[in-house]
Amino acid sequence: MSCRAPCTTRKARLKTRAKRMGNMPPDDLLNRRKFLSGSARLLVMLSSFTALACACTREKEEERRLTDLVIEQGKLVLDLGENRYQALKTIGSGLKIEITRQEKPLLVTRVSETRVAAFSSQCTHAGYEILLPEQGILACASGHGGIFDLEGRVLAGPAKSNLPHYPAQLIANRVYVAYPFG
């Protein structure tokens, strides 16, 4: 059975430990600990900021907001031959269109081979923005559980009313939306 000296001081223990770690003086050992601890915290903080920035960028790209619009006879015209409107060629998908002086963008969805729908992208429950369609449904960004179909009708609450819609039609390869500009 080995016996240790009962009165070893902290400084003596640090010196012994320093000898084992390559003859580092105790003060350098403490600085090394602070450095490693601070570096680890910084790494965690930077990685969380990077993840957040990537998520925000991805969400913005997915929304495909558009600003330069074509208006004919008071109707918004979306030519599906243009690359920026390609999402509307796929049934069950959609895109958001930024309208000047409007808080939330217009949401246009492809309902079927022959039908499109256009409505406000603002949830009727709490005013949060509606996300782009996934698997044929629209969800509220709030996470409250508000779900709508591709035509803006409530499927699950807390929202009790449908999304305000605007008359929209698909003629040839163009979508026409009667939107109250101004």
Short mmCIF file of C-alpha atoms in Angstrom, two decimals:
data_model
loop_
_atom_site.label_atom_id
_atom_site.label_comp_id
_atom_site.label_asym_id
_atom_site.label_seq_id
_atom_site.Cartn_x
_atom_site.Cartn_y
_atom_site.Cartn_z
CA MET A 1 0.00 0.00 0.00
CA SER A 2 1.49 3.31 -1.02
CA CYS A 3 1.28 6.35 1.13
CA ARG A 4 1.04 9.95 -0.07
CA ALA A 5 2.19 12.90 1.91
CA PRO A 6 -0.88 14.21 3.70
CA CYS A 7 -0.07 17.89 3.22
CA THR A 8 0.55 18.17 -0.51
CA THR A 9 -0.35 21.62 -1.67
CA ARG A 10 -2.12 22.54 -4.85
CA LYS A 11 1.05 24.12 -6.18
CA ALA A 12 3.01 20.92 -5.54
CA ARG A 13 0.37 18.84 -7.33
CA LEU A 14 0.44 21.22 -10.30
CA LYS A 15 4.24 20.99 -10.49
CA THR A 16 4.03 17.20 -10.46
CA ARG A 17 1.40 17.25 -13.17
CA ALA A 18 3.47 19.76 -15.17
CA LYS A 19 6.44 17.40 -15.06
CA ARG A 20 4.31 14.65 -16.53
CA MET A 21 3.09 16.99 -19.29
CA GLY A 22 6.51 17.99 -20.55
CA ASN A 23 7.88 20.22 -17.81
CA MET A 24 5.37 23.02 -18.34
CA PRO A 25 5.27 25.50 -15.47
CA PRO A 26 1.91 25.57 -13.60
CA ASP A 27 0.97 29.04 -14.89
CA ASP A 28 1.36 27.90 -18.51
CA LEU A 29 -0.77 24.85 -17.75
CA LEU A 30 -3.61 27.07 -16.53
CA ASN A 31 -3.30 29.34 -19.55
CA ARG A 32 -3.43 26.28 -21.81
CA ARG A 33 -6.66 25.17 -20.12
CA LYS A 34 -8.20 28.61 -20.55
CA PHE A 35 -7.13 28.69 -24.18
CA LEU A 36 -8.58 25.24 -24.96
CA SER A 37 -11.80 26.00 -23.10
CA GLY A 38 -12.21 29.34 -24.88
CA SER A 39 -11.40 27.79 -28.25
CA ALA A 40 -14.01 25.08 -27.76
CA ARG A 41 -16.65 27.67 -26.85
CA LEU A 42 -15.75 29.78 -29.88
CA LEU A 43 -15.95 26.75 -32.16
CA VAL A 44 -19.43 25.84 -30.90
CA MET A 45 -20.61 29.43 -31.27
CA LEU A 46 -19.26 29.79 -34.82
CA SER A 47 -20.72 26.47 -35.95
CA SER A 48 -24.18 27.46 -34.69
CA PHE A 49 -24.00 30.81 -36.52
CA THR A 50 -22.90 29.03 -39.71
CA ALA A 51 -25.77 26.55 -39.48
CA LEU A 52 -28.25 29.38 -38.93
CA ALA A 53 -26.90 31.37 -41.89
CA CYS A 54 -27.12 28.33 -44.17
CA ALA A 55 -30.71 27.63 -43.11
CA CYS A 56 -31.76 31.23 -43.77
CA THR A 57 -30.08 31.29 -47.18
CA ARG A 58 -31.68 27.99 -48.20
CA GLU A 59 -35.12 29.22 -47.15
CA LYS A 60 -34.74 32.41 -49.18
CA GLU A 61 -33.64 30.47 -52.27
CA GLU A 62 -36.60 28.13 -51.95
CA GLU A 63 -39.08 30.97 -51.76
CA ARG A 64 -38.02 32.22 -55.21
CA ARG A 65 -39.40 35.69 -54.62
CA LEU A 66 -39.81 37.68 -57.80
CA THR A 67 -39.96 41.43 -58.19
CA ASP A 68 -40.05 42.46 -61.89
CA LEU A 69 -43.64 41.69 -62.86
CA VAL A 70 -45.58 41.77 -66.12
CA ILE A 71 -49.04 43.33 -65.90
CA GLU A 72 -51.53 43.08 -68.79
CA GLN A 73 -55.03 44.60 -68.55
CA GLY A 74 -54.76 44.81 -64.76
CA LYS A 75 -53.72 41.17 -64.36
CA LEU A 76 -50.41 39.73 -63.29
CA VAL A 77 -49.02 37.51 -66.07
CA LEU A 78 -46.63 34.64 -65.37
CA ASP A 79 -45.18 33.04 -68.50
CA LEU A 80 -44.34 29.43 -67.65
CA GLY A 81 -41.78 29.45 -70.47
CA GLU A 82 -39.56 31.68 -68.31
CA ASN A 83 -37.09 29.93 -66.00
CA ARG A 84 -38.18 31.92 -62.97
CA TYR A 85 -41.69 30.43 -63.15
CA GLN A 86 -40.60 26.80 -63.70
CA ALA A 87 -41.99 25.73 -60.30
CA LEU A 88 -45.53 26.28 -61.60
CA LYS A 89 -45.08 23.58 -64.23
CA THR A 90 -45.11 20.92 -61.50
CA ILE A 91 -48.44 19.92 -59.95
CA GLY A 92 -48.33 20.38 -56.18
CA SER A 93 -45.66 23.07 -56.20
CA GLY A 94 -45.77 26.84 -56.07
CA LEU A 95 -43.86 30.07 -55.77
CA LYS A 96 -44.08 33.38 -53.99
CA ILE A 97 -44.20 36.67 -55.81
CA GLU A 98 -43.11 39.85 -54.05
CA ILE A 99 -45.60 42.64 -54.70
CA THR A 100 -44.42 46.19 -54.07
CA ARG A 101 -45.97 47.82 -50.97
CA GLN A 102 -47.30 44.49 -49.68
CA GLU A 103 -46.05 43.02 -46.41
CA LYS A 104 -46.41 39.38 -47.47
CA PRO A 105 -45.87 38.02 -50.99
CA LEU A 106 -48.53 36.53 -53.24
CA LEU A 107 -48.52 32.71 -53.27
CA VAL A 108 -49.33 30.93 -56.55
CA THR A 109 -49.72 27.13 -56.64
CA ARG A 110 -50.22 24.52 -59.36
CA VAL A 111 -53.35 22.62 -58.31
CA SER A 112 -53.78 20.31 -61.32
CA GLU A 113 -52.85 19.97 -64.98
CA THR A 114 -55.37 22.69 -65.86
CA ARG A 115 -55.73 24.75 -62.65
CA VAL A 116 -53.69 27.19 -60.61
CA ALA A 117 -54.57 29.11 -57.45
CA ALA A 118 -53.39 32.45 -56.09
CA PHE A 119 -53.83 33.73 -52.57
CA SER A 120 -52.27 35.69 -49.75
CA SER A 121 -49.27 34.05 -48.11
CA GLN A 122 -50.33 35.40 -44.72
CA CYS A 123 -51.91 32.91 -42.30
CA THR A 124 -55.43 33.85 -41.21
CA HIS A 125 -54.73 32.72 -37.64
CA ALA A 126 -51.81 34.88 -36.48
CA GLY A 127 -50.49 36.59 -39.60
CA TYR A 128 -47.40 34.43 -40.05
CA GLU A 129 -46.18 33.67 -43.55
CA ILE A 130 -47.32 30.51 -45.33
CA LEU A 131 -44.47 28.30 -46.54
CA LEU A 132 -44.15 26.92 -50.06
CA PRO A 133 -46.05 23.68 -50.71
CA GLU A 134 -44.60 20.37 -49.57
CA GLN A 135 -46.31 17.11 -50.50
CA GLY A 136 -49.36 18.98 -51.75
CA ILE A 137 -50.03 21.01 -48.60
CA LEU A 138 -49.19 24.46 -47.27
CA ALA A 139 -48.08 25.02 -43.68
CA CYS A 140 -47.92 28.15 -41.57
CA ALA A 141 -44.37 29.20 -40.62
CA SER A 142 -45.43 29.79 -37.00
CA GLY A 143 -45.43 26.10 -36.16
CA HIS A 144 -48.93 26.44 -34.64
CA GLY A 145 -50.18 23.64 -36.88
CA GLY A 146 -52.11 25.67 -39.46
CA ILE A 147 -52.34 23.63 -42.67
CA PHE A 148 -53.99 24.57 -45.97
CA ASP A 149 -54.56 22.78 -49.27
CA LEU A 150 -53.16 23.98 -52.60
CA GLU A 151 -56.19 26.26 -53.05
CA GLY A 152 -55.76 27.95 -49.67
CA ARG A 153 -58.58 26.11 -47.86
CA VAL A 154 -58.07 25.26 -44.17
CA LEU A 155 -57.26 21.60 -43.55
CA ALA A 156 -56.17 21.92 -39.91
CA GLY A 157 -56.42 24.74 -37.36
CA PRO A 158 -55.90 26.91 -35.39
CA ALA A 159 -56.75 28.93 -38.53
CA LYS A 160 -60.52 28.98 -38.99
CA SER A 161 -60.79 30.75 -42.33
CA ASN A 162 -59.33 30.09 -45.76
CA LEU A 163 -56.50 32.21 -47.14
CA PRO A 164 -57.75 35.27 -49.06
CA HIS A 165 -57.66 34.22 -52.71
CA TYR A 166 -57.38 36.06 -56.01
CA PRO A 167 -58.93 34.80 -59.25
CA ALA A 168 -56.29 32.94 -61.26
CA GLN A 169 -56.41 30.96 -64.47
CA LEU A 170 -54.04 28.97 -66.64
CA ILE A 171 -54.37 29.69 -70.35
CA ALA A 172 -51.93 28.01 -72.73
CA ASN A 173 -48.58 28.40 -70.99
CA ARG A 174 -49.44 31.53 -69.00
CA VAL A 175 -50.93 32.15 -65.57
CA TYR A 176 -53.18 35.19 -65.14
CA VAL A 177 -53.87 36.53 -61.64
CA ALA A 178 -56.43 39.27 -60.96
CA TYR A 179 -54.59 41.03 -58.15
CA PRO A 180 -55.63 44.44 -56.75
CA PHE A 181 -52.41 46.36 -57.44
CA GLY A 182 -51.90 49.71 -55.77
#
